mmCIF file of C-alpha atoms in Angstrom:
data_model
loop_
_atom_site.group_PDB
_atom_site.id
_atom_site.type_symbol
_atom_site.label_atom_id
_atom_site.label_comp_id
_atom_site.label_asym_id
_atom_site.label_seq_id
_atom_site.Cartn_x
_atom_site.Cartn_y
_atom_site.Cartn_z
ATOM 1 C CA UNK A 1 -0.133 0.162 0.195
ATOM 2 C CA UNK A 2 1.385 3.496 -0.831
ATOM 3 C CA UNK A 3 1.125 6.170 1.160
ATOM 4 C CA UNK A 4 0.020 9.591 -0.214
ATOM 5 C CA UNK A 5 1.042 11.969 2.250
ATOM 6 C CA UNK A 6 3.545 11.918 5.003
ATOM 7 C CA UNK A 7 3.531 14.667 8.505
ATOM 8 C CA UNK A 8 3.054 14.308 12.071
ATOM 9 C CA UNK A 9 0.796 14.175 14.506
ATOM 10 C CA UNK A 10 0.855 16.293 17.542
ATOM 11 C CA UNK A 11 -0.159 14.913 20.819
ATOM 12 C CA UNK A 12 0.215 17.833 23.492
ATOM 13 C CA UNK A 13 4.375 17.883 23.937
ATOM 14 C CA UNK A 14 4.818 14.459 21.564
ATOM 15 C CA UNK A 15 5.076 14.658 17.930
ATOM 16 C CA UNK A 16 4.584 11.532 16.070
ATOM 17 C CA UNK A 17 5.908 10.961 12.862
ATOM 18 C CA UNK A 18 3.157 9.455 10.301
ATOM 19 C CA UNK A 19 2.647 8.100 6.839
ATOM 20 C CA UNK A 20 -0.982 8.191 5.569
ATOM 21 C CA UNK A 21 -2.777 5.543 3.736
ATOM 22 C CA UNK A 22 -6.220 5.944 1.619
ATOM 23 C CA UNK A 23 -8.354 3.381 3.880
ATOM 24 C CA UNK A 24 -11.474 3.178 1.678
ATOM 25 C CA UNK A 25 -11.269 1.690 -2.488
ATOM 26 C CA UNK A 26 -14.392 3.319 -4.677
ATOM 27 C CA UNK A 27 -12.889 2.012 -7.704
ATOM 28 C CA UNK A 28 -14.953 -0.825 -7.434
ATOM 29 C CA UNK A 29 -18.452 0.965 -7.659
ATOM 30 C CA UNK A 30 -20.052 1.634 -11.491
ATOM 31 C CA UNK A 31 -18.595 3.669 -13.675
ATOM 32 C CA UNK A 32 -19.626 4.522 -17.136
ATOM 33 C CA UNK A 33 -17.863 6.280 -20.092
ATOM 34 C CA UNK A 34 -19.812 9.052 -22.531
ATOM 35 C CA UNK A 35 -19.850 7.507 -25.767
ATOM 36 C CA UNK A 36 -21.388 8.536 -29.031
ATOM 37 C CA UNK A 37 -24.322 5.927 -29.987
ATOM 38 C CA UNK A 38 -23.734 6.015 -33.289
ATOM 39 C CA UNK A 39 -20.619 4.712 -34.006
ATOM 40 C CA UNK A 40 -19.625 3.632 -30.230
ATOM 41 C CA UNK A 41 -16.621 5.773 -30.190
ATOM 42 C CA UNK A 42 -15.584 7.598 -26.817
ATOM 43 C CA UNK A 43 -16.379 10.891 -26.563
ATOM 44 C CA UNK A 44 -13.125 12.866 -25.221
ATOM 45 C CA UNK A 45 -13.466 16.171 -22.926
ATOM 46 C CA UNK A 46 -11.516 18.800 -24.291
ATOM 47 C CA UNK A 47 -10.453 22.253 -22.769
ATOM 48 C CA UNK A 48 -12.132 25.136 -24.398
ATOM 49 C CA UNK A 49 -10.992 28.523 -23.425
ATOM 50 C CA UNK A 50 -14.350 30.493 -23.226
ATOM 51 C CA UNK A 51 -12.654 34.106 -24.583
ATOM 52 C CA UNK A 52 -11.150 32.625 -27.551
ATOM 53 C CA UNK A 53 -12.918 29.137 -28.471
ATOM 54 C CA UNK A 54 -9.534 27.768 -28.630
ATOM 55 C CA UNK A 55 -8.543 24.063 -26.449
ATOM 56 C CA UNK A 56 -5.849 24.473 -23.725
ATOM 57 C CA UNK A 57 -2.991 22.648 -23.054
ATOM 58 C CA UNK A 58 -2.406 20.530 -19.309
ATOM 59 C CA UNK A 59 0.344 22.974 -18.685
ATOM 60 C CA UNK A 60 -1.283 26.462 -19.364
ATOM 61 C CA UNK A 61 -4.401 25.356 -16.740
ATOM 62 C CA UNK A 62 -4.257 27.544 -13.815
ATOM 63 C CA UNK A 63 -6.309 27.689 -10.438
ATOM 64 C CA UNK A 64 -8.838 30.686 -10.030
ATOM 65 C CA UNK A 65 -11.059 31.836 -7.300
ATOM 66 C CA UNK A 66 -14.550 32.923 -7.710
ATOM 67 C CA UNK A 67 -15.898 34.762 -5.058
ATOM 68 C CA UNK A 68 -19.231 34.009 -3.787
ATOM 69 C CA UNK A 69 -21.663 36.167 -5.371
ATOM 70 C CA UNK A 70 -19.539 37.802 -7.725
ATOM 71 C CA UNK A 71 -18.414 37.332 -11.672
ATOM 72 C CA UNK A 72 -15.151 38.390 -11.430
ATOM 73 C CA UNK A 73 -12.427 35.105 -11.156
ATOM 74 C CA UNK A 74 -9.212 35.791 -9.085
ATOM 75 C CA UNK A 75 -6.044 34.442 -10.502
ATOM 76 C CA UNK A 76 -3.965 32.659 -7.741
ATOM 77 C CA UNK A 77 -1.040 30.269 -8.493
ATOM 78 C CA UNK A 78 0.182 27.777 -6.367
ATOM 79 C CA UNK A 79 3.458 29.677 -5.386
ATOM 80 C CA UNK A 80 0.833 32.234 -3.702
ATOM 81 C CA UNK A 81 -0.730 29.441 -2.073
ATOM 82 C CA UNK A 82 2.412 27.532 -0.606
ATOM 83 C CA UNK A 83 3.248 31.105 1.351
ATOM 84 C CA UNK A 84 0.094 31.609 3.102
ATOM 85 C CA UNK A 85 0.700 30.489 6.568
ATOM 86 C CA UNK A 86 -0.798 27.248 7.461
ATOM 87 C CA UNK A 87 0.708 25.412 10.774
ATOM 88 C CA UNK A 88 -1.445 22.744 10.226
ATOM 89 C CA UNK A 89 0.299 21.663 6.994
ATOM 90 C CA UNK A 90 2.568 18.979 7.733
ATOM 91 C CA UNK A 91 0.952 18.366 11.314
ATOM 92 C CA UNK A 92 -2.085 17.163 12.728
ATOM 93 C CA UNK A 93 -2.593 19.490 15.517
ATOM 94 C CA UNK A 94 -4.895 17.345 18.196
ATOM 95 C CA UNK A 95 -7.390 20.031 19.931
ATOM 96 C CA UNK A 96 -9.433 17.851 22.271
ATOM 97 C CA UNK A 97 -10.620 14.086 22.865
ATOM 98 C CA UNK A 98 -14.179 13.666 23.008
ATOM 99 C CA UNK A 99 -16.683 10.611 22.808
ATOM 100 C CA UNK A 100 -17.891 9.229 20.122
ATOM 101 C CA UNK A 101 -21.628 9.989 19.843
ATOM 102 C CA UNK A 102 -20.766 13.378 20.105
ATOM 103 C CA UNK A 103 -19.742 13.292 16.748
ATOM 104 C CA UNK A 104 -22.605 13.377 13.927
ATOM 105 C CA UNK A 105 -22.531 10.928 11.190
ATOM 106 C CA UNK A 106 -22.806 13.630 8.778
ATOM 107 C CA UNK A 107 -19.705 15.327 9.436
ATOM 108 C CA UNK A 108 -17.417 12.088 8.392
ATOM 109 C CA UNK A 109 -15.976 12.370 4.953
ATOM 110 C CA UNK A 110 -13.150 9.714 4.126
ATOM 111 C CA UNK A 111 -11.237 7.568 5.761
ATOM 112 C CA UNK A 112 -7.024 7.232 5.918
ATOM 113 C CA UNK A 113 -4.606 4.471 7.695
ATOM 114 C CA UNK A 114 -2.316 6.160 9.682
ATOM 115 C CA UNK A 115 1.055 4.205 10.277
ATOM 116 C CA UNK A 116 3.948 5.069 12.439
ATOM 117 C CA UNK A 117 6.774 6.656 10.517
ATOM 118 C CA UNK A 118 10.104 5.111 11.142
ATOM 119 C CA UNK A 119 11.265 2.660 14.578
ATOM 120 C CA UNK A 120 11.579 6.363 16.332
ATOM 121 C CA UNK A 121 7.062 6.795 15.891
ATOM 122 C CA UNK A 122 6.349 2.758 17.137
ATOM 123 C CA UNK A 123 6.236 3.454 20.619
ATOM 124 C CA UNK A 124 4.541 7.047 21.095
ATOM 125 C CA UNK A 125 2.041 5.500 17.833
ATOM 126 C CA UNK A 126 1.022 2.421 20.122
ATOM 127 C CA UNK A 127 0.850 4.577 23.331
ATOM 128 C CA UNK A 128 -1.816 6.827 21.577
ATOM 129 C CA UNK A 129 -3.573 4.493 20.169
ATOM 130 C CA UNK A 130 -3.594 2.164 23.137
ATOM 131 C CA UNK A 131 -4.774 5.402 25.464
ATOM 132 C CA UNK A 132 -8.011 5.973 22.587
ATOM 133 C CA UNK A 133 -9.076 2.572 23.395
ATOM 134 C CA UNK A 134 -8.633 2.409 26.831
ATOM 135 C CA UNK A 135 -10.521 6.166 27.637
ATOM 136 C CA UNK A 136 -12.917 5.311 24.750
ATOM 137 C CA UNK A 137 -12.549 8.674 22.930
ATOM 138 C CA UNK A 138 -11.952 10.167 19.778
ATOM 139 C CA UNK A 139 -9.875 12.819 18.770
ATOM 140 C CA UNK A 140 -10.701 15.932 17.390
ATOM 141 C CA UNK A 141 -8.140 17.995 15.200
ATOM 142 C CA UNK A 142 -7.085 20.210 12.371
ATOM 143 C CA UNK A 143 -5.057 19.103 9.475
ATOM 144 C CA UNK A 144 -4.139 20.921 5.836
ATOM 145 C CA UNK A 145 -4.253 17.744 2.882
ATOM 146 C CA UNK A 146 -3.904 18.662 -0.572
ATOM 147 C CA UNK A 147 -3.774 22.097 -0.588
ATOM 148 C CA UNK A 148 -7.193 22.509 2.039
ATOM 149 C CA UNK A 149 -7.292 22.850 5.522
ATOM 150 C CA UNK A 150 -10.567 20.377 7.639
ATOM 151 C CA UNK A 151 -11.293 19.272 10.527
ATOM 152 C CA UNK A 152 -9.791 15.202 11.381
ATOM 153 C CA UNK A 153 -10.872 12.571 14.175
ATOM 154 C CA UNK A 154 -8.767 9.773 15.011
ATOM 155 C CA UNK A 155 -9.922 6.636 16.697
ATOM 156 C CA UNK A 156 -8.374 3.270 16.941
ATOM 157 C CA UNK A 157 -9.628 0.482 14.725
ATOM 158 C CA UNK A 158 -8.481 -3.210 14.313
ATOM 159 C CA UNK A 159 -4.952 -2.259 16.040
ATOM 160 C CA UNK A 160 -4.438 1.316 14.162
ATOM 161 C CA UNK A 161 -5.584 4.225 14.026
ATOM 162 C CA UNK A 162 -7.939 5.730 11.625
ATOM 163 C CA UNK A 163 -8.272 9.502 10.700
ATOM 164 C CA UNK A 164 -11.412 10.163 9.317
ATOM 165 C CA UNK A 165 -12.013 13.944 7.282
ATOM 166 C CA UNK A 166 -14.798 15.809 8.866
ATOM 167 C CA UNK A 167 -16.881 18.633 7.200
ATOM 168 C CA UNK A 168 -16.648 21.888 9.014
ATOM 169 C CA UNK A 169 -20.443 22.431 10.918
ATOM 170 C CA UNK A 170 -20.841 25.305 8.426
ATOM 171 C CA UNK A 171 -21.245 22.965 5.738
ATOM 172 C CA UNK A 172 -23.953 20.445 7.356
ATOM 173 C CA UNK A 173 -27.227 22.149 5.827
ATOM 174 C CA UNK A 174 -30.077 22.254 8.324
ATOM 175 C CA UNK A 175 -33.058 19.843 8.025
ATOM 176 C CA UNK A 176 -35.691 23.023 8.197
ATOM 177 C CA UNK A 177 -38.342 22.055 6.033
ATOM 178 C CA UNK A 178 -37.314 18.125 5.651
ATOM 179 C CA UNK A 179 -39.115 16.624 8.733
ATOM 180 C CA UNK A 180 -42.802 16.102 8.790
ATOM 181 C CA UNK A 181 -45.434 17.710 11.419
ATOM 182 C CA UNK A 182 -45.883 16.302 14.929
ATOM 183 C CA UNK A 183 -47.456 12.780 14.320
ATOM 184 C CA UNK A 184 -49.599 10.877 16.935
ATOM 185 C CA UNK A 185 -47.831 8.115 17.534
ATOM 186 C CA UNK A 186 -49.698 5.197 19.556
ATOM 187 C CA UNK A 187 -48.154 2.758 22.278
ATOM 188 C CA UNK A 188 -48.536 -0.890 20.158
ATOM 189 C CA UNK A 189 -47.214 0.810 16.807
ATOM 190 C CA UNK A 190 -43.945 1.951 18.876
ATOM 191 C CA UNK A 191 -43.711 -1.413 20.674
ATOM 192 C CA UNK A 192 -44.266 -3.480 17.296
ATOM 193 C CA UNK A 193 -41.318 -1.274 15.951
ATOM 194 C CA UNK A 194 -39.072 -2.045 18.235
ATOM 195 C CA UNK A 195 -40.273 -5.524 17.959
ATOM 196 C CA UNK A 196 -39.718 -5.362 14.633
ATOM 197 C CA UNK A 197 -36.089 -3.742 15.119
ATOM 198 C CA UNK A 198 -34.645 -6.625 17.525
ATOM 199 C CA UNK A 199 -36.384 -9.712 15.071
ATOM 200 C CA UNK A 200 -34.110 -8.437 11.711
ATOM 201 C CA UNK A 201 -31.006 -9.166 13.982
ATOM 202 C CA UNK A 202 -27.715 -8.875 13.721
ATOM 203 C CA UNK A 203 -25.836 -7.560 10.343
ATOM 204 C CA UNK A 204 -23.602 -9.639 9.224
ATOM 205 C CA UNK A 205 -20.604 -7.400 7.057
ATOM 206 C CA UNK A 206 -19.372 -10.334 4.984
ATOM 207 C CA UNK A 207 -22.828 -10.860 3.409
ATOM 208 C CA UNK A 208 -23.286 -7.571 1.837
ATOM 209 C CA UNK A 209 -22.458 -7.178 -1.625
ATOM 210 C CA UNK A 210 -22.868 -4.359 -4.428
ATOM 211 C CA UNK A 211 -26.053 -6.391 -6.424
ATOM 212 C CA UNK A 212 -26.334 -3.462 -9.305
ATOM 213 C CA UNK A 213 -22.613 -3.624 -9.767
ATOM 214 C CA UNK A 214 -22.412 -7.771 -10.389
ATOM 215 C CA UNK A 215 -25.240 -7.721 -12.100
ATOM 216 C CA UNK A 216 -23.914 -4.766 -14.632
ATOM 217 C CA UNK A 217 -20.518 -7.212 -14.753
ATOM 218 C CA UNK A 218 -22.921 -10.013 -15.930
ATOM 219 C CA UNK A 219 -24.716 -7.817 -18.579
ATOM 220 C CA UNK A 220 -21.657 -7.062 -20.107
ATOM 221 C CA UNK A 221 -20.050 -10.695 -19.779
ATOM 222 C CA UNK A 222 -22.812 -11.919 -21.924
ATOM 223 C CA UNK A 223 -22.709 -8.948 -24.425
ATOM 224 C CA UNK A 224 -19.294 -9.561 -24.723
ATOM 225 C CA UNK A 225 -20.695 -13.812 -25.179
ATOM 226 C CA UNK A 226 -22.869 -12.436 -27.560
ATOM 227 C CA UNK A 227 -25.987 -13.998 -25.534
ATOM 228 C CA UNK A 228 -28.893 -11.990 -24.843
ATOM 229 C CA UNK A 229 -29.083 -10.535 -21.571
ATOM 230 C CA UNK A 230 -31.582 -12.232 -19.016
ATOM 231 C CA UNK A 231 -34.106 -10.261 -17.784
ATOM 232 C CA UNK A 232 -34.616 -10.151 -14.661
ATOM 233 C CA UNK A 233 -37.815 -12.025 -12.843
ATOM 234 C CA UNK A 234 -40.233 -9.684 -12.021
ATOM 235 C CA UNK A 235 -41.231 -9.501 -8.461
ATOM 236 C CA UNK A 236 -44.488 -11.430 -7.512
ATOM 237 C CA UNK A 237 -47.571 -9.524 -6.595
ATOM 238 C CA UNK A 238 -48.090 -8.465 -2.840
ATOM 239 C CA UNK A 239 -51.195 -7.775 -0.946
ATOM 240 C CA UNK A 240 -50.924 -4.203 -0.236
ATOM 241 C CA UNK A 241 -51.321 -3.352 3.529
ATOM 242 C CA UNK A 242 -52.813 0.075 4.792
ATOM 243 C CA UNK A 243 -53.197 -0.152 8.250
ATOM 244 C CA UNK A 244 -49.484 0.820 10.277
ATOM 245 C CA UNK A 245 -50.229 -1.839 13.073
ATOM 246 C CA UNK A 246 -50.868 -4.886 10.640
ATOM 247 C CA UNK A 247 -48.281 -3.850 8.136
ATOM 248 C CA UNK A 248 -46.020 -3.837 11.311
ATOM 249 C CA UNK A 249 -47.065 -7.277 12.711
ATOM 250 C CA UNK A 250 -46.507 -8.519 9.092
ATOM 251 C CA UNK A 251 -42.781 -7.552 9.072
ATOM 252 C CA UNK A 252 -42.262 -8.827 12.169
ATOM 253 C CA UNK A 253 -43.514 -12.415 11.187
ATOM 254 C CA UNK A 254 -41.726 -12.197 8.339
ATOM 255 C CA UNK A 255 -39.152 -11.234 9.968
ATOM 256 C CA UNK A 256 -38.907 -14.096 12.464
ATOM 257 C CA UNK A 257 -39.833 -16.203 9.821
ATOM 258 C CA UNK A 258 -36.494 -15.322 7.600
ATOM 259 C CA UNK A 259 -34.098 -15.830 10.457
ATOM 260 C CA UNK A 260 -35.720 -19.471 11.478
ATOM 261 C CA UNK A 261 -35.455 -20.532 7.682
ATOM 262 C CA UNK A 262 -31.512 -19.187 7.795
ATOM 263 C CA UNK A 263 -31.054 -21.365 10.820
ATOM 264 C CA UNK A 264 -32.159 -24.399 9.227
ATOM 265 C CA UNK A 265 -30.806 -23.895 6.081
ATOM 266 C CA UNK A 266 -27.456 -23.180 8.374
ATOM 267 C CA UNK A 267 -28.202 -26.444 10.263
ATOM 268 C CA UNK A 268 -28.250 -28.813 7.033
ATOM 269 C CA UNK A 269 -25.898 -27.174 5.191
ATOM 270 C CA UNK A 270 -22.468 -25.905 6.195
ATOM 271 C CA UNK A 271 -21.388 -24.600 3.082
ATOM 272 C CA UNK A 272 -22.362 -21.288 1.014
ATOM 273 C CA UNK A 273 -22.995 -20.973 -2.870
ATOM 274 C CA UNK A 274 -20.940 -17.599 -3.908
ATOM 275 C CA UNK A 275 -23.769 -14.833 -5.069
ATOM 276 C CA UNK A 276 -21.954 -15.195 -8.671
ATOM 277 C CA UNK A 277 -21.860 -18.688 -8.654
ATOM 278 C CA UNK A 278 -25.505 -19.301 -7.584
ATOM 279 C CA UNK A 279 -27.082 -16.659 -10.220
ATOM 280 C CA UNK A 280 -25.109 -18.374 -12.819
ATOM 281 C CA UNK A 281 -26.249 -21.881 -11.749
ATOM 282 C CA UNK A 282 -30.096 -20.227 -11.585
ATOM 283 C CA UNK A 283 -29.142 -18.679 -14.936
ATOM 284 C CA UNK A 284 -27.840 -22.060 -16.724
ATOM 285 C CA UNK A 285 -31.044 -24.230 -15.320
ATOM 286 C CA UNK A 286 -33.082 -21.522 -16.856
ATOM 287 C CA UNK A 287 -31.930 -21.671 -20.204
ATOM 288 C CA UNK A 288 -31.611 -25.169 -19.981
ATOM 289 C CA UNK A 289 -35.152 -25.696 -18.390
ATOM 290 C CA UNK A 290 -37.355 -25.247 -21.606
ATOM 291 C CA UNK A 291 -35.163 -27.199 -23.531
ATOM 292 C CA UNK A 292 -35.500 -30.292 -21.172
ATOM 293 C CA UNK A 293 -39.094 -29.976 -20.643
ATOM 294 C CA UNK A 294 -40.297 -30.595 -24.342
ATOM 295 C CA UNK A 295 -38.764 -34.160 -24.865
ATOM 296 C CA UNK A 296 -39.546 -35.083 -21.292
ATOM 297 C CA UNK A 297 -43.527 -34.193 -22.361
ATOM 298 C CA UNK A 298 -43.291 -36.019 -25.651
ATOM 299 C CA UNK A 299 -41.621 -39.518 -23.909
ATOM 300 C CA UNK A 300 -44.531 -39.601 -21.855
ATOM 301 C CA UNK A 301 -46.532 -39.364 -24.594
ATOM 302 C CA UNK A 302 -45.038 -42.327 -26.088
ATOM 303 C CA UNK A 303 -44.785 -44.134 -23.090
ATOM 304 C CA UNK A 304 -48.249 -43.272 -22.110
ATOM 305 C CA UNK A 305 -49.339 -44.627 -25.805
ATOM 306 C CA UNK A 306 -47.274 -47.710 -25.911
ATOM 307 C CA UNK A 307 -48.530 -48.316 -22.877
ATOM 308 C CA UNK A 308 -52.174 -48.700 -23.432
ATOM 309 C CA UNK A 309 -51.786 -50.685 -26.812
ATOM 310 C CA UNK A 310 -49.991 -53.274 -24.726
ATOM 311 C CA UNK A 311 -52.855 -52.960 -22.310
ATOM 312 C CA UNK A 312 -55.179 -53.149 -25.206
ATOM 313 C CA UNK A 313 -53.370 -56.040 -26.989
ATOM 314 C CA UNK A 314 -52.772 -57.946 -23.404
ATOM 315 C CA UNK A 315 -56.773 -57.639 -22.904
ATOM 316 C CA UNK A 316 -57.667 -58.318 -26.303
ATOM 317 C CA UNK A 317 -55.110 -62.049 -26.031
ATOM 318 C CA UNK A 318 -56.695 -62.888 -22.489
ATOM 319 C CA UNK A 319 -60.267 -62.277 -23.810
ATOM 320 C CA UNK A 320 -60.820 -66.401 -25.111
ATOM 321 C CA UNK A 321 -57.911 -67.265 -22.245
ATOM 322 C CA UNK A 322 -60.705 -66.183 -19.410
ATOM 323 C CA UNK A 323 -63.877 -67.699 -21.321
ATOM 324 C CA UNK A 324 -62.462 -71.402 -21.737
ATOM 325 C CA UNK A 325 -60.929 -70.781 -18.092
ATOM 326 C CA UNK A 326 -64.687 -69.947 -17.013
ATOM 327 C CA UNK A 327 -65.775 -73.212 -19.357
ATOM 328 C CA UNK A 328 -63.506 -75.015 -17.537
ATOM 329 C CA UNK A 329 -64.320 -73.648 -14.541
ATOM 330 C CA UNK A 330 -68.082 -74.152 -14.468
ATOM 331 C CA UNK A 331 -67.288 -77.688 -16.385
ATOM 332 C CA UNK A 332 -65.642 -79.242 -12.869
ATOM 333 C CA UNK A 333 -68.408 -77.605 -10.876
ATOM 334 C CA UNK A 334 -71.361 -79.168 -12.460
ATOM 335 C CA UNK A 335 -69.146 -82.392 -12.465
ATOM 336 C CA UNK A 336 -68.614 -81.912 -8.409
ATOM 337 C CA UNK A 337 -72.135 -81.240 -7.613
ATOM 338 C CA UNK A 338 -73.281 -84.717 -9.309
ATOM 339 C CA UNK A 339 -70.224 -86.631 -7.784
ATOM 340 C CA UNK A 340 -71.839 -84.905 -4.631
ATOM 341 C CA UNK A 341 -75.512 -85.343 -5.195
ATOM 342 C CA UNK A 342 -74.871 -89.507 -6.409
ATOM 343 C CA UNK A 343 -72.546 -89.703 -3.360
ATOM 344 C CA UNK A 344 -75.387 -88.085 -1.348
ATOM 345 C CA UNK A 345 -78.160 -90.404 -2.917
ATOM 346 C CA UNK A 346 -75.719 -93.420 -2.447
ATOM 347 C CA UNK A 347 -75.525 -92.797 1.717
ATOM 348 C CA UNK A 348 -79.611 -92.221 1.821
ATOM 349 C CA UNK A 349 -80.328 -95.481 0.155
ATOM 350 C CA UNK A 350 -77.788 -97.574 2.586
ATOM 351 C CA UNK A 351 -79.357 -95.607 5.452
ATOM 352 C CA UNK A 352 -82.936 -96.821 4.466
ATOM 353 C CA UNK A 353 -81.912 -100.466 3.586
ATOM 354 C CA UNK A 354 -79.956 -100.102 6.555
ATOM 355 C CA UNK A 355 -83.102 -98.812 8.739
ATOM 356 C CA UNK A 356 -85.511 -101.829 6.912
ATOM 357 C CA UNK A 357 -83.037 -104.580 8.186
ATOM 358 C CA UNK A 358 -82.697 -103.234 11.789
ATOM 359 C CA UNK A 359 -86.859 -103.016 11.836
ATOM 360 C CA UNK A 360 -87.281 -106.933 10.479
ATOM 361 C CA UNK A 361 -84.577 -107.910 13.312
ATOM 362 C CA UNK A 362 -86.378 -105.650 16.139
ATOM 363 C CA UNK A 363 -89.752 -107.932 14.450
ATOM 364 C CA UNK A 364 -88.811 -111.188 15.226
ATOM 365 C CA UNK A 365 -86.673 -110.365 18.366
ATOM 366 C CA UNK A 366 -90.345 -109.746 19.379
ATOM 367 C CA UNK A 367 -91.644 -112.552 18.263
ATOM 368 C CA UNK A 368 -89.334 -115.221 20.144
ATOM 369 C CA UNK A 369 -89.411 -113.215 23.431
ATOM 370 C CA UNK A 370 -93.694 -113.926 22.809
ATOM 371 C CA UNK A 371 -93.164 -117.762 22.313
ATOM 372 C CA UNK A 372 -90.933 -118.113 25.126
ATOM 373 C CA UNK A 373 -93.227 -116.293 27.436
ATOM 374 C CA UNK A 374 -96.384 -118.597 26.173
#
């Protein structure tokens, strides 16, 4: 990381030489160049003098100051600016230590990392960092960088000291006319709003991504490959809730369900698909789905037709067999019934004959008894 400014921190009678590094990167945001739509060529900006209409080279471009409300522009050279009395030109002078809550976030501007410049600056640098962390304070001072003086705030961050450039108080515009007039808020509405705030849970910085930039990159990649850009899916229709209380209750339920689904998803799988990979997979599935559905339907139709035809043929073949089987079964049943009837008749005849014999024997026995008795 290349330092962009070298100076020192003045902490009472302690001076800490530091190097300044940019802590933020704005080049990752989406930026476009202007082109001529007719031929796609990039449009160049030229510096044209308003007096003679001719292009001015960079070496002839200077600085000028226009007082507010005046049309006159006063030329100012870099040499004149360098001779101006500016005690903070190379030194960040700490004026006070305050609580972080006293700094309005509206004043925060660009952020820089400050690192010790040399071995001799290591100990006082660490001392200031530890004092800021232990006392839970931030330092407020003034510094001049890149030709202008601004307020600065120093705070400890991950073992380093961070400097935030601050806007001057008169650069913050008032909010007059922006806020609505007095509005009555019911107690249950305020309670639901606080419940919704608690239900949303904590914010994971690792999940924050510039989705617009990723969408632009995917669009450009598709156009470079000669593919038609895929239009994003339109959001589904949602019920319009007019009542504020009902809207808050619905939001609380949605937030709780979202947290439950996320917890279940984490329990089922320990891996997370990257955003780009997930989008690419969804797009690939969306492209392949129409091609696969038609053959699947045709195959299903063919299978259904074949199955019906086979069933018809099978039914036709089995009809005579079923009829013959029915006849055979009926014949067997009739024969069995006939045999049973004959057997029953034989049994009945034998029984009658045996009964007659028994009666004759009884009669003869009675006769013999009668003769003996006579």
